[in-house]
mmCIF file of C-alpha atoms in Angstrom:
data_model
loop_
_atom_site.group_PDB
_atom_site.id
_atom_site.type_symbol
_atom_site.label_atom_id
_atom_site.label_comp_id
_atom_site.label_asym_id
_atom_site.label_seq_id
_atom_site.Cartn_x
_atom_site.Cartn_y
_atom_site.Cartn_z
ATOM 1 C CA MET A 82 50.549 211.968 -82.966
ATOM 2 C CA GLN A 83 54.137 211.315 -83.867
ATOM 3 C CA LEU A 84 56.416 214.201 -83.366
ATOM 4 C CA GLN A 85 60.090 214.381 -84.677
ATOM 5 C CA LYS A 86 62.264 217.120 -83.000
ATOM 6 C CA LEU A 87 60.696 220.500 -82.617
ATOM 7 C CA LYS A 88 63.137 223.356 -83.655
ATOM 8 C CA ILE A 89 62.868 226.343 -81.080
ATOM 9 C CA LEU A 90 64.586 229.241 -81.192
ATOM 10 C CA MET A 91 65.644 231.875 -78.343
ATOM 11 C CA ILE A 92 66.746 235.185 -79.295
ATOM 12 C CA GLY A 93 66.615 238.676 -77.837
ATOM 13 C CA PRO A 94 69.084 241.345 -76.863
ATOM 14 C CA CYS A 95 72.606 240.701 -75.680
ATOM 15 C CA ASP A 96 72.786 240.274 -72.054
ATOM 16 C CA SER A 97 69.197 239.613 -71.556
ATOM 17 C CA GLY A 98 69.938 235.860 -70.033
ATOM 18 C CA LYS A 99 68.953 233.675 -72.871
ATOM 19 C CA SER A 100 71.630 231.226 -72.063
ATOM 20 C CA THR A 101 70.601 230.855 -68.352
ATOM 21 C CA ILE A 102 67.337 230.334 -69.142
ATOM 22 C CA ALA A 103 67.937 227.721 -71.793
ATOM 23 C CA ASN A 104 70.373 226.044 -69.270
ATOM 24 C CA LEU A 105 67.371 225.821 -66.697
ATOM 25 C CA ILE A 106 64.718 224.423 -68.967
ATOM 26 C CA SER A 107 66.714 221.888 -70.751
ATOM 27 C CA GLU A 108 68.388 220.793 -67.082
ATOM 28 C CA SER A 109 71.738 221.366 -68.811
ATOM 29 C CA ILE A 110 74.870 221.786 -66.276
ATOM 30 C CA ASN A 111 75.326 225.171 -65.444
ATOM 31 C CA ASN A 112 78.180 226.640 -63.272
ATOM 32 C CA GLU A 113 76.441 229.568 -61.106
ATOM 33 C CA ASP A 114 79.875 230.931 -60.143
ATOM 34 C CA SER A 115 81.103 231.671 -63.603
ATOM 35 C CA GLU A 116 80.978 234.944 -65.508
ATOM 36 C CA PRO A 117 78.430 234.925 -68.243
ATOM 37 C CA ARG A 118 79.966 234.680 -71.641
ATOM 38 C CA PRO A 119 78.247 235.738 -74.633
ATOM 39 C CA THR A 120 77.132 233.060 -77.016
ATOM 40 C CA GLN A 121 78.824 233.407 -80.124
ATOM 41 C CA GLY A 122 76.232 232.476 -82.975
ATOM 42 C CA VAL A 123 74.049 229.837 -81.919
ATOM 43 C CA ARG A 124 74.337 227.327 -79.433
ATOM 44 C CA ILE A 125 72.123 224.059 -79.833
ATOM 45 C CA VAL A 126 70.614 222.319 -76.876
ATOM 46 C CA GLU A 127 68.932 219.309 -77.470
ATOM 47 C CA PHE A 128 66.456 217.487 -74.793
ATOM 48 C CA GLU A 129 63.046 215.818 -74.179
ATOM 49 C CA VAL A 130 59.853 217.187 -72.515
ATOM 50 C CA PRO A 131 58.218 214.004 -71.262
ATOM 51 C CA ASN A 132 54.308 213.917 -70.701
ATOM 52 C CA ILE A 133 52.853 216.568 -72.630
ATOM 53 C CA ASN A 134 49.337 216.476 -72.492
ATOM 54 C CA ILE A 135 47.659 217.194 -76.081
ATOM 55 C CA ASN A 136 44.229 216.350 -76.427
ATOM 56 C CA GLY A 137 44.212 213.713 -73.544
ATOM 57 C CA LYS A 138 47.209 211.933 -74.943
ATOM 58 C CA GLN A 139 50.434 211.939 -73.206
ATOM 59 C CA ILE A 140 53.510 212.497 -75.586
ATOM 60 C CA LYS A 141 57.040 213.285 -75.353
ATOM 61 C CA VAL A 142 58.551 215.918 -77.575
ATOM 62 C CA ASP A 143 62.064 216.234 -78.672
ATOM 63 C CA ILE A 144 63.193 219.720 -78.244
ATOM 64 C CA GLU A 145 66.114 220.956 -80.547
ATOM 65 C CA LEU A 146 66.474 224.595 -78.778
ATOM 66 C CA TRP A 147 68.654 226.993 -80.626
ATOM 67 C CA ASP A 148 70.391 229.532 -77.823
ATOM 68 C CA CYS A 149 71.036 232.303 -80.165
ATOM 69 C CA SER A 150 73.141 235.621 -80.074
ATOM 70 C CA GLY A 151 71.710 238.872 -79.679
ATOM 71 C CA ASP A 152 74.865 240.306 -81.440
ATOM 72 C CA HIS A 153 73.962 241.663 -84.823
ATOM 73 C CA LYS A 154 77.134 240.831 -86.122
ATOM 74 C CA PHE A 155 75.662 237.619 -86.403
ATOM 75 C CA GLU A 156 72.832 238.815 -88.425
ATOM 76 C CA SER A 157 74.149 236.931 -91.389
ATOM 77 C CA CYS A 158 73.227 233.658 -89.937
ATOM 78 C CA TRP A 159 69.428 234.601 -89.429
ATOM 79 C CA PRO A 160 68.108 233.145 -92.376
ATOM 80 C CA ALA A 161 69.820 229.557 -91.488
ATOM 81 C CA LEU A 162 68.533 229.985 -87.790
ATOM 82 C CA ARG A 163 64.814 230.534 -89.316
ATOM 83 C CA LEU A 164 65.051 227.599 -91.502
ATOM 84 C CA GLY A 165 62.457 224.796 -90.004
ATOM 85 C CA VAL A 166 61.621 226.889 -86.896
ATOM 86 C CA LYS A 167 58.274 225.914 -84.883
ATOM 87 C CA GLY A 168 58.516 228.253 -82.131
ATOM 88 C CA VAL A 169 60.165 231.171 -81.024
ATOM 89 C CA ILE A 170 61.231 232.413 -77.157
ATOM 90 C CA LEU A 171 61.954 236.062 -77.414
ATOM 91 C CA VAL A 172 63.678 236.957 -74.410
ATOM 92 C CA GLY A 173 64.024 240.491 -72.808
ATOM 93 C CA SER A 174 65.191 241.660 -69.271
ATOM 94 C CA SER A 175 65.663 244.814 -67.122
ATOM 95 C CA ASN A 176 69.418 244.834 -68.527
ATOM 96 C CA THR A 177 68.004 245.299 -71.826
ATOM 97 C CA ALA A 178 64.963 247.518 -71.052
ATOM 98 C CA ASN A 179 66.034 250.447 -72.987
ATOM 99 C CA ILE A 180 66.622 248.531 -76.159
ATOM 100 C CA ALA A 181 64.234 245.655 -75.794
ATOM 101 C CA SER A 182 60.898 246.808 -77.476
ATOM 102 C CA ARG A 183 62.303 247.823 -80.600
ATOM 103 C CA GLU A 184 64.719 244.817 -80.743
ATOM 104 C CA LEU A 185 62.109 242.377 -79.872
ATOM 105 C CA GLU A 186 59.764 243.908 -82.340
ATOM 106 C CA LEU A 187 62.525 243.408 -85.037
ATOM 107 C CA LEU A 188 63.147 239.881 -84.074
ATOM 108 C CA TYR A 189 59.543 239.265 -83.955
ATOM 109 C CA ASN A 190 59.022 240.542 -87.419
ATOM 110 C CA TYR A 191 62.060 238.304 -88.906
ATOM 111 C CA PHE A 192 61.560 235.061 -86.921
ATOM 112 C CA VAL A 193 57.670 234.909 -86.361
ATOM 113 C CA SER A 194 55.993 237.154 -89.172
ATOM 114 C CA GLN A 195 57.908 236.586 -92.207
ATOM 115 C CA PRO A 196 57.822 232.548 -91.623
ATOM 116 C CA LYS A 197 54.113 232.767 -90.951
ATOM 117 C CA LEU A 198 54.142 231.219 -87.795
ATOM 118 C CA SER A 199 51.126 231.906 -85.247
ATOM 119 C CA MET A 200 51.128 234.019 -82.366
ATOM 120 C CA LYS A 201 50.573 230.747 -80.467
ATOM 121 C CA GLN A 202 54.364 229.788 -81.444
ATOM 122 C CA CYS A 203 55.807 232.702 -80.059
ATOM 123 C CA VAL A 204 56.419 233.571 -76.480
ATOM 124 C CA VAL A 205 58.153 236.687 -74.554
ATOM 125 C CA PHE A 206 60.074 235.791 -71.847
ATOM 126 C CA TYR A 207 60.964 238.863 -69.491
ATOM 127 C CA ASN A 208 63.958 237.600 -67.474
ATOM 128 C CA CYS A 209 63.595 239.493 -63.917
ATOM 129 C CA PHE A 210 66.961 239.652 -62.326
ATOM 130 C CA ASN A 211 65.067 240.720 -58.912
ATOM 131 C CA ASP A 212 61.883 240.623 -57.185
ATOM 132 C CA GLN A 213 60.947 244.200 -58.324
ATOM 133 C CA ASP A 214 61.154 243.992 -62.003
ATOM 134 C CA ASP A 215 57.718 243.696 -63.778
ATOM 135 C CA ILE A 216 57.012 242.869 -67.328
ATOM 136 C CA ASP A 217 55.595 245.880 -67.932
ATOM 137 C CA ILE A 218 58.910 247.600 -67.950
ATOM 138 C CA LEU A 219 59.248 246.568 -71.608
ATOM 139 C CA ASN A 220 56.370 248.419 -72.903
ATOM 140 C CA LEU A 221 56.030 246.475 -75.898
ATOM 141 C CA SER A 222 54.066 247.456 -78.872
ATOM 142 C CA PRO A 223 50.605 246.382 -79.962
ATOM 143 C CA THR A 224 52.237 244.000 -82.098
ATOM 144 C CA PHE A 225 52.574 241.781 -78.999
ATOM 145 C CA SER A 226 49.277 242.208 -77.689
ATOM 146 C CA ARG A 227 48.111 238.735 -78.461
ATOM 147 C CA VAL A 228 51.523 237.079 -77.694
ATOM 148 C CA SER A 229 51.947 235.626 -74.433
ATOM 149 C CA GLN A 230 54.359 237.495 -72.189
ATOM 150 C CA VAL A 231 55.787 235.460 -69.154
ATOM 151 C CA ALA A 232 57.727 237.217 -66.120
ATOM 152 C CA THR A 233 60.558 234.718 -65.269
ATOM 153 C CA ASN A 234 62.955 234.747 -62.596
ATOM 154 C CA VAL A 235 65.652 231.864 -62.784
ATOM 155 C CA LYS A 236 66.765 232.226 -59.466
ATOM 156 C CA THR A 237 63.383 232.296 -57.193
ATOM 157 C CA LYS A 238 60.893 230.904 -59.769
ATOM 158 C CA SER A 239 62.661 228.038 -61.843
ATOM 159 C CA ASP A 240 59.757 225.462 -61.239
ATOM 160 C CA ARG A 241 57.491 228.203 -62.587
ATOM 161 C CA LEU A 242 59.671 228.792 -65.626
ATOM 162 C CA LYS A 243 59.679 225.018 -66.667
ATOM 163 C CA ASN A 244 55.869 225.073 -66.293
ATOM 164 C CA ASP A 245 55.627 228.038 -68.351
ATOM 165 C CA PHE A 246 58.220 226.698 -71.086
ATOM 166 C CA THR A 247 56.036 223.359 -71.249
ATOM 167 C CA ASN A 248 52.556 225.367 -71.769
ATOM 168 C CA PHE A 249 54.646 227.012 -74.717
ATOM 169 C CA ILE A 250 55.792 223.767 -76.092
ATOM 170 C CA VAL A 251 51.612 222.487 -75.830
ATOM 171 C CA SER A 252 50.946 225.744 -77.815
ATOM 172 C CA VAL A 253 53.361 224.976 -80.567
ATOM 173 C CA VAL A 254 52.706 221.455 -80.869
ATOM 174 C CA GLN A 255 48.947 222.299 -81.436
ATOM 175 C CA SER A 256 49.494 225.177 -83.923
ATOM 176 C CA VAL A 257 51.811 222.728 -85.725
ATOM 177 C CA ASN A 258 49.550 220.035 -85.742
ATOM 178 C CA LYS A 259 46.757 222.279 -87.210
ATOM 179 C CA ILE A 260 49.065 223.355 -89.892
ATOM 180 C CA GLU A 261 49.845 219.719 -90.888
ATOM 181 C CA ASP A 262 46.127 218.690 -90.758
#
């Protein structure tokens, strides 16, 4: 089983913490003291995920993580973002709870349903900014009933987030290999 890069999109409403999550899972340098800046269009982060267990074999997966802006002024770029995508991480948060449900549904339809990705090739990360946040706050539609939903907290549960990301990558690799077989 030989893999090239997996193109993974990370997209969601503005101010949901997508770049912070991308920096953490890619182990990119992140200056916590700096003010968050909105991503302009897309930022591509490349990294490897070693020791992924697929059907009893240890493999290394090259990830091309496209950290996408949630600003609709970049919607004209969506066709290029979607091209060749193998997995989609939808990100919502308590900062975006009032718009997240309908926004995530729109993004799911465009980036998962239309290119005919399986539900295993999508995950929803609910970015919790404090310990009281709960994934139920998003009140996602029935569209997401079979999509994995994970509450994340980059400050207190960063190791769990990395593990959840790795589990998602395993799911994507297995789905992609089924399609190619």
